[in-house]
mmCIF file of C-alpha atoms in Angstrom:
data_model
loop_
_atom_site.group_PDB
_atom_site.id
_atom_site.type_symbol
_atom_site.label_atom_id
_atom_site.label_comp_id
_atom_site.label_asym_id
_atom_site.label_seq_id
_atom_site.Cartn_x
_atom_site.Cartn_y
_atom_site.Cartn_z
ATOM 1 C CA UNK A 23 0.000 0.000 0.000
ATOM 2 C CA UNK A 24 1.792 3.134 -1.243
ATOM 3 C CA UNK A 25 1.815 6.526 0.409
ATOM 4 C CA UNK A 26 -0.145 9.288 -1.332
ATOM 5 C CA UNK A 27 1.076 12.835 -1.823
ATOM 6 C CA UNK A 28 -0.853 16.064 -1.299
ATOM 7 C CA UNK A 29 -2.668 15.519 -4.608
ATOM 8 C CA UNK A 30 -3.780 12.067 -3.533
ATOM 9 C CA UNK A 31 -1.450 10.307 -5.955
ATOM 10 C CA UNK A 32 0.831 7.337 -5.333
ATOM 11 C CA UNK A 33 4.272 6.707 -6.921
ATOM 12 C CA UNK A 34 2.595 4.235 -9.284
ATOM 13 C CA UNK A 35 0.476 7.079 -10.669
ATOM 14 C CA UNK A 36 3.671 8.727 -11.921
ATOM 15 C CA UNK A 37 4.974 5.566 -13.564
ATOM 16 C CA UNK A 38 7.208 4.265 -10.795
ATOM 17 C CA UNK A 39 7.096 0.514 -10.261
ATOM 18 C CA UNK A 40 6.900 -0.273 -6.577
ATOM 19 C CA UNK A 41 8.038 -3.634 -5.167
ATOM 20 C CA UNK A 42 5.226 -5.923 -4.020
ATOM 21 C CA UNK A 43 6.336 -6.699 -0.495
ATOM 22 C CA UNK A 44 4.774 -9.568 1.421
ATOM 23 C CA UNK A 45 5.023 -8.668 5.095
ATOM 24 C CA UNK A 46 3.495 -11.928 6.347
ATOM 25 C CA UNK A 47 5.593 -13.711 8.933
ATOM 26 C CA UNK A 48 5.718 -17.433 9.617
ATOM 27 C CA UNK A 49 5.511 -19.266 12.919
ATOM 28 C CA UNK A 50 8.471 -21.338 13.996
ATOM 29 C CA UNK A 51 8.744 -24.850 12.571
ATOM 30 C CA UNK A 52 7.603 -26.480 15.820
ATOM 31 C CA UNK A 53 4.286 -24.615 15.896
ATOM 32 C CA UNK A 54 1.054 -25.568 14.143
ATOM 33 C CA UNK A 55 -1.670 -22.939 13.734
ATOM 34 C CA UNK A 56 -4.539 -23.786 11.395
ATOM 35 C CA UNK A 57 -6.790 -20.717 11.613
ATOM 36 C CA UNK A 58 -6.145 -17.181 12.872
ATOM 37 C CA UNK A 59 -9.030 -14.879 13.744
ATOM 38 C CA UNK A 60 -8.408 -11.252 14.666
ATOM 39 C CA UNK A 61 -10.756 -9.510 17.079
ATOM 40 C CA UNK A 62 -10.766 -5.830 16.212
ATOM 41 C CA UNK A 63 -12.198 -2.551 17.428
ATOM 42 C CA UNK A 64 -11.828 0.948 16.118
ATOM 43 C CA UNK A 65 -11.279 2.229 19.651
ATOM 44 C CA UNK A 66 -10.621 0.876 23.108
ATOM 45 C CA UNK A 67 -13.183 0.240 25.806
ATOM 46 C CA UNK A 68 -15.850 -1.607 23.820
ATOM 47 C CA UNK A 69 -15.076 -5.133 25.085
ATOM 48 C CA UNK A 70 -12.730 -6.433 22.393
ATOM 49 C CA UNK A 71 -10.638 -8.387 24.908
ATOM 50 C CA UNK A 72 -13.728 -9.848 26.551
ATOM 51 C CA UNK A 73 -15.074 -11.022 23.185
ATOM 52 C CA UNK A 74 -11.680 -12.552 22.355
ATOM 53 C CA UNK A 75 -11.632 -14.571 25.560
ATOM 54 C CA UNK A 76 -15.228 -15.711 25.105
ATOM 55 C CA UNK A 77 -14.672 -16.830 21.511
ATOM 56 C CA UNK A 78 -11.640 -18.871 22.564
ATOM 57 C CA UNK A 79 -13.466 -20.366 25.538
ATOM 58 C CA UNK A 80 -16.526 -21.353 23.512
ATOM 59 C CA UNK A 81 -14.481 -22.927 20.723
ATOM 60 C CA UNK A 82 -12.471 -24.835 23.332
ATOM 61 C CA UNK A 83 -15.750 -26.145 24.768
ATOM 62 C CA UNK A 84 -16.662 -27.335 21.270
ATOM 63 C CA UNK A 85 -13.626 -29.570 21.234
ATOM 64 C CA UNK A 86 -11.121 -27.430 19.323
ATOM 65 C CA UNK A 87 -7.630 -26.599 20.506
ATOM 66 C CA UNK A 88 -7.613 -22.835 20.860
ATOM 67 C CA UNK A 89 -5.103 -20.124 21.656
ATOM 68 C CA UNK A 90 -5.151 -16.437 22.505
ATOM 69 C CA UNK A 91 -2.393 -14.128 21.331
ATOM 70 C CA UNK A 92 -2.808 -10.909 23.307
ATOM 71 C CA UNK A 93 -1.752 -8.389 20.678
ATOM 72 C CA UNK A 94 -2.807 -5.423 22.806
ATOM 73 C CA UNK A 95 0.788 -5.137 23.981
ATOM 74 C CA UNK A 96 0.496 -1.915 25.986
ATOM 75 C CA UNK A 97 -2.914 -2.704 27.483
ATOM 76 C CA UNK A 98 -2.900 -6.468 28.097
ATOM 77 C CA UNK A 99 -5.870 -8.016 29.878
ATOM 78 C CA UNK A 100 -5.982 -11.669 28.852
ATOM 79 C CA UNK A 101 -3.708 -12.743 31.687
ATOM 80 C CA UNK A 102 -6.060 -11.287 34.269
ATOM 81 C CA UNK A 103 -9.171 -12.704 32.594
ATOM 82 C CA UNK A 104 -7.763 -16.234 32.459
ATOM 83 C CA UNK A 105 -6.143 -16.107 35.900
ATOM 84 C CA UNK A 106 -2.587 -16.359 34.580
ATOM 85 C CA UNK A 107 -0.002 -15.318 37.161
ATOM 86 C CA UNK A 108 3.165 -17.114 36.033
ATOM 87 C CA UNK A 109 5.979 -15.582 34.029
ATOM 88 C CA UNK A 110 6.841 -16.820 30.565
ATOM 89 C CA UNK A 111 9.185 -19.803 30.410
ATOM 90 C CA UNK A 112 11.236 -21.170 27.527
ATOM 91 C CA UNK A 113 13.732 -23.780 26.437
ATOM 92 C CA UNK A 114 16.397 -21.375 25.215
ATOM 93 C CA UNK A 115 14.937 -21.358 21.707
ATOM 94 C CA UNK A 116 11.195 -20.801 22.067
ATOM 95 C CA UNK A 117 8.871 -19.285 24.650
ATOM 96 C CA UNK A 118 6.064 -21.426 26.052
ATOM 97 C CA UNK A 119 2.572 -19.947 26.354
ATOM 98 C CA UNK A 120 0.594 -20.327 29.549
ATOM 99 C CA UNK A 121 -2.062 -23.052 29.430
ATOM 100 C CA UNK A 122 -5.373 -22.403 31.174
ATOM 101 C CA UNK A 123 -7.332 -24.998 33.122
ATOM 102 C CA UNK A 124 -9.378 -25.941 30.041
ATOM 103 C CA UNK A 125 -6.315 -26.082 27.800
ATOM 104 C CA UNK A 126 -6.344 -22.676 26.075
ATOM 105 C CA UNK A 127 -2.830 -21.502 25.190
ATOM 106 C CA UNK A 128 -2.274 -17.827 26.059
ATOM 107 C CA UNK A 129 0.588 -15.408 25.478
ATOM 108 C CA UNK A 130 0.306 -11.911 26.920
ATOM 109 C CA UNK A 131 2.651 -9.051 27.814
ATOM 110 C CA UNK A 132 2.102 -9.462 31.549
ATOM 111 C CA UNK A 133 3.986 -12.758 31.330
ATOM 112 C CA UNK A 134 7.201 -10.890 30.439
ATOM 113 C CA UNK A 135 6.835 -7.971 32.881
ATOM 114 C CA UNK A 136 8.056 -7.763 36.472
ATOM 115 C CA UNK A 137 4.515 -7.260 37.754
ATOM 116 C CA UNK A 138 0.984 -6.632 36.499
ATOM 117 C CA UNK A 139 1.210 -2.930 37.316
ATOM 118 C CA UNK A 140 4.465 -2.367 35.409
ATOM 119 C CA UNK A 141 3.711 0.137 32.632
ATOM 120 C CA UNK A 142 4.701 -0.711 29.082
ATOM 121 C CA UNK A 143 6.657 2.414 28.120
ATOM 122 C CA UNK A 144 7.835 1.313 24.699
ATOM 123 C CA UNK A 145 7.907 3.113 21.380
ATOM 124 C CA UNK A 146 5.900 1.882 18.404
ATOM 125 C CA UNK A 147 8.611 -0.171 16.660
ATOM 126 C CA UNK A 148 9.382 -2.131 19.821
ATOM 127 C CA UNK A 149 5.679 -2.763 20.487
ATOM 128 C CA UNK A 150 5.225 -3.973 16.914
ATOM 129 C CA UNK A 151 8.263 -6.233 17.208
ATOM 130 C CA UNK A 152 7.003 -7.830 20.427
ATOM 131 C CA UNK A 153 3.650 -8.503 18.759
ATOM 132 C CA UNK A 154 5.386 -10.316 15.901
ATOM 133 C CA UNK A 155 7.595 -12.269 18.293
ATOM 134 C CA UNK A 156 4.526 -13.494 20.172
ATOM 135 C CA UNK A 157 3.655 -15.235 16.907
ATOM 136 C CA UNK A 158 7.073 -16.369 15.696
ATOM 137 C CA UNK A 159 8.976 -17.102 18.926
ATOM 138 C CA UNK A 160 6.254 -18.858 20.933
ATOM 139 C CA UNK A 161 5.646 -22.606 20.740
ATOM 140 C CA UNK A 162 2.002 -22.853 19.683
ATOM 141 C CA UNK A 163 1.143 -26.520 20.146
ATOM 142 C CA UNK A 164 -1.289 -27.926 17.547
ATOM 143 C CA UNK A 165 -3.711 -24.979 17.531
ATOM 144 C CA UNK A 166 -6.979 -25.249 15.587
ATOM 145 C CA UNK A 167 -8.060 -21.648 16.177
ATOM 146 C CA UNK A 168 -5.897 -18.776 17.354
ATOM 147 C CA UNK A 169 -7.748 -15.641 18.430
ATOM 148 C CA UNK A 170 -5.708 -12.449 18.327
ATOM 149 C CA UNK A 171 -6.768 -9.659 20.671
ATOM 150 C CA UNK A 172 -5.789 -6.923 18.235
ATOM 151 C CA UNK A 173 -4.523 -3.477 19.282
ATOM 152 C CA UNK A 174 -7.349 -0.918 19.030
ATOM 153 C CA UNK A 175 -7.419 1.736 16.337
ATOM 154 C CA UNK A 176 -5.990 1.921 12.826
ATOM 155 C CA UNK A 177 -2.467 3.237 13.344
ATOM 156 C CA UNK A 178 1.036 1.732 13.378
ATOM 157 C CA UNK A 179 0.712 -1.338 15.620
ATOM 158 C CA UNK A 180 -2.697 -2.472 14.296
ATOM 159 C CA UNK A 181 -1.259 -2.022 10.802
ATOM 160 C CA UNK A 182 1.647 -4.296 11.753
ATOM 161 C CA UNK A 183 -0.808 -6.945 12.928
ATOM 162 C CA UNK A 184 -2.858 -6.708 9.726
ATOM 163 C CA UNK A 185 0.220 -6.900 7.511
ATOM 164 C CA UNK A 186 2.226 -9.496 9.445
ATOM 165 C CA UNK A 187 -0.247 -12.093 10.682
ATOM 166 C CA UNK A 188 -1.871 -14.361 8.073
ATOM 167 C CA UNK A 189 -5.401 -13.657 9.263
ATOM 168 C CA UNK A 190 -8.199 -15.881 8.004
ATOM 169 C CA UNK A 191 -10.696 -13.221 9.014
ATOM 170 C CA UNK A 192 -11.592 -10.665 11.649
ATOM 171 C CA UNK A 193 -14.529 -9.997 13.934
ATOM 172 C CA UNK A 194 -15.241 -6.326 14.609
ATOM 173 C CA UNK A 195 -16.489 -5.391 18.090
ATOM 174 C CA UNK A 196 -18.552 -2.295 18.740
ATOM 175 C CA UNK A 197 -20.954 -0.778 21.262
ATOM 176 C CA UNK A 198 -24.245 1.073 20.694
ATOM 177 C CA UNK A 199 -23.017 4.682 20.743
ATOM 178 C CA UNK A 200 -23.207 6.430 17.385
ATOM 179 C CA UNK A 201 -19.637 7.761 17.795
ATOM 180 C CA UNK A 202 -18.331 4.228 18.201
ATOM 181 C CA UNK A 203 -20.214 3.112 15.090
ATOM 182 C CA UNK A 204 -18.399 5.782 13.104
ATOM 183 C CA UNK A 205 -15.033 4.548 14.405
ATOM 184 C CA UNK A 206 -15.994 0.944 13.601
ATOM 185 C CA UNK A 207 -16.523 1.892 9.975
ATOM 186 C CA UNK A 208 -12.901 3.023 9.878
ATOM 187 C CA UNK A 209 -11.800 -0.415 11.093
ATOM 188 C CA UNK A 210 -13.956 -2.108 8.445
ATOM 189 C CA UNK A 211 -12.525 0.134 5.736
ATOM 190 C CA UNK A 212 -8.995 -0.588 6.939
ATOM 191 C CA UNK A 213 -9.628 -4.334 6.667
ATOM 192 C CA UNK A 214 -11.010 -3.822 3.165
ATOM 193 C CA UNK A 215 -7.901 -1.927 2.065
ATOM 194 C CA UNK A 216 -5.744 -4.735 3.478
ATOM 195 C CA UNK A 217 -7.844 -7.409 1.703
ATOM 196 C CA UNK A 218 -8.801 -9.037 4.997
ATOM 197 C CA UNK A 219 -12.157 -10.751 5.309
ATOM 198 C CA UNK A 220 -14.587 -9.333 7.878
ATOM 199 C CA UNK A 221 -16.620 -12.208 9.318
ATOM 200 C CA UNK A 222 -19.148 -9.929 10.973
ATOM 201 C CA UNK A 223 -19.931 -7.512 13.772
ATOM 202 C CA UNK A 224 -20.455 -8.083 17.483
ATOM 203 C CA UNK A 225 -22.125 -5.422 19.579
ATOM 204 C CA UNK A 226 -21.173 -5.457 23.253
ATOM 205 C CA UNK A 227 -23.073 -3.687 26.064
ATOM 206 C CA UNK A 228 -26.170 -3.651 23.864
ATOM 207 C CA UNK A 229 -28.719 -3.466 26.659
ATOM 208 C CA UNK A 230 -29.525 -4.381 30.258
ATOM 209 C CA UNK A 231 -32.365 -6.745 31.084
ATOM 210 C CA UNK A 232 -34.195 -5.803 34.276
ATOM 211 C CA UNK A 233 -33.919 -8.787 36.655
ATOM 212 C CA UNK A 234 -37.343 -8.014 38.145
ATOM 213 C CA UNK A 235 -39.605 -7.381 35.170
ATOM 214 C CA UNK A 236 -37.494 -8.524 32.226
ATOM 215 C CA UNK A 237 -37.712 -5.153 30.479
ATOM 216 C CA UNK A 238 -34.839 -4.320 28.133
ATOM 217 C CA UNK A 239 -33.117 -1.038 28.991
ATOM 218 C CA UNK A 240 -30.879 0.512 26.356
ATOM 219 C CA UNK A 241 -28.356 2.223 28.593
ATOM 220 C CA UNK A 242 -26.264 3.659 25.751
ATOM 221 C CA UNK A 243 -29.171 4.572 23.494
ATOM 222 C CA UNK A 244 -30.435 2.974 20.319
ATOM 223 C CA UNK A 245 -28.154 0.564 18.523
ATOM 224 C CA UNK A 246 -26.713 1.455 15.123
ATOM 225 C CA UNK A 247 -25.152 -1.913 14.402
ATOM 226 C CA UNK A 248 -27.819 -3.071 11.945
ATOM 227 C CA UNK A 249 -27.399 0.044 9.809
ATOM 228 C CA UNK A 250 -23.616 -0.395 9.769
ATOM 229 C CA UNK A 251 -23.925 -4.099 8.965
ATOM 230 C CA UNK A 252 -26.361 -3.437 6.123
ATOM 231 C CA UNK A 253 -24.178 -0.670 4.706
ATOM 232 C CA UNK A 254 -21.206 -3.034 4.373
ATOM 233 C CA UNK A 255 -23.115 -6.247 3.691
ATOM 234 C CA UNK A 256 -21.965 -7.892 6.923
ATOM 235 C CA UNK A 257 -23.810 -10.134 9.396
ATOM 236 C CA UNK A 258 -24.481 -9.148 12.993
ATOM 237 C CA UNK A 259 -22.988 -12.100 14.841
ATOM 238 C CA UNK A 260 -24.084 -11.202 18.369
ATOM 239 C CA UNK A 261 -25.566 -8.481 20.550
ATOM 240 C CA UNK A 262 -24.278 -9.038 24.066
ATOM 241 C CA UNK A 263 -26.045 -7.484 27.066
ATOM 242 C CA UNK A 264 -24.397 -5.753 29.999
ATOM 243 C CA UNK A 265 -24.057 -8.337 32.731
ATOM 244 C CA UNK A 266 -22.312 -7.941 36.116
ATOM 245 C CA UNK A 267 -21.213 -11.571 35.885
ATOM 246 C CA UNK A 268 -18.858 -10.653 33.026
ATOM 247 C CA UNK A 269 -16.843 -8.169 35.087
ATOM 248 C CA UNK A 270 -16.834 -10.520 38.074
ATOM 249 C CA UNK A 271 -15.488 -13.423 36.014
ATOM 250 C CA UNK A 272 -12.792 -11.282 34.391
ATOM 251 C CA UNK A 273 -11.691 -9.871 37.747
ATOM 252 C CA UNK A 274 -11.587 -13.343 39.296
ATOM 253 C CA UNK A 275 -9.688 -14.880 36.372
ATOM 254 C CA UNK A 276 -12.513 -17.322 35.659
ATOM 255 C CA UNK A 277 -13.643 -16.102 32.244
ATOM 256 C CA UNK A 278 -13.586 -19.703 30.962
ATOM 257 C CA UNK A 279 -16.402 -20.619 33.353
ATOM 258 C CA UNK A 280 -18.686 -17.952 31.908
ATOM 259 C CA UNK A 281 -21.183 -18.901 29.216
ATOM 260 C CA UNK A 282 -22.728 -16.165 27.098
ATOM 261 C CA UNK A 283 -25.372 -17.624 24.796
ATOM 262 C CA UNK A 284 -25.118 -14.749 22.335
ATOM 263 C CA UNK A 285 -21.523 -15.636 21.487
ATOM 264 C CA UNK A 286 -22.561 -18.978 19.968
ATOM 265 C CA UNK A 287 -23.582 -17.342 16.686
ATOM 266 C CA UNK A 288 -20.162 -15.763 16.317
ATOM 267 C CA UNK A 289 -18.480 -19.101 16.958
ATOM 268 C CA UNK A 290 -20.704 -20.733 14.322
ATOM 269 C CA UNK A 291 -19.341 -18.259 11.763
ATOM 270 C CA UNK A 292 -15.762 -18.916 12.828
ATOM 271 C CA UNK A 293 -16.321 -22.675 12.800
ATOM 272 C CA UNK A 294 -17.702 -22.561 9.251
ATOM 273 C CA UNK A 295 -14.733 -20.721 7.753
#
């Protein structure tokens, strides 16, 4: 993808022939990864990491060997959600991911930091390099589905993930606010420019169901996900309600024990790739 000048033209427009670089990286020869699904959001705070952990947990329950690569290097949360407290170990050649109680393989930045509250004060190139090394230098053991918790946004590090990882598709996570819907469209357009398949949209925090009367309360206003999905010809894979049990499970490190029925539709789409 060539840079454009002030007139919106690329070097190719002036007759220059640009090299066709393939930035995809390969895992090490000891790893096996059959499918890679990116979980994307245009901005932070919409539940991308939660959706990643739930997709991996549900597919593991279905009998697949799953893994989570926490690509949100500066804001890692998968370790906390899965109750991972150990540091990364290796054999001098490769790093070993943590393995959760149900068998999900997880690699996250917290495993290489001194403590969970150590800030990641790294510049973009180093962050991008760590993300790639999580893929190439980790021993991923016979993985059917790897879910990548992608960095939010559309800048340097997300671009590295899109260009470097051989993604089979992405799931885009959003929330009901109109502003977020606008940002989500940027993520969809970015995927289109990178020729990456968008499997569908998941809306998190869609509503709250009153425990007394069952009434649906739309805390963040009316949803715009159907309009966005129709505009781009994409399916709505799930609309997940606000539920205190989600935060409790993530805080306790027991996200694998949580079952969210709405996520099943998203897993059906992943399973049928």
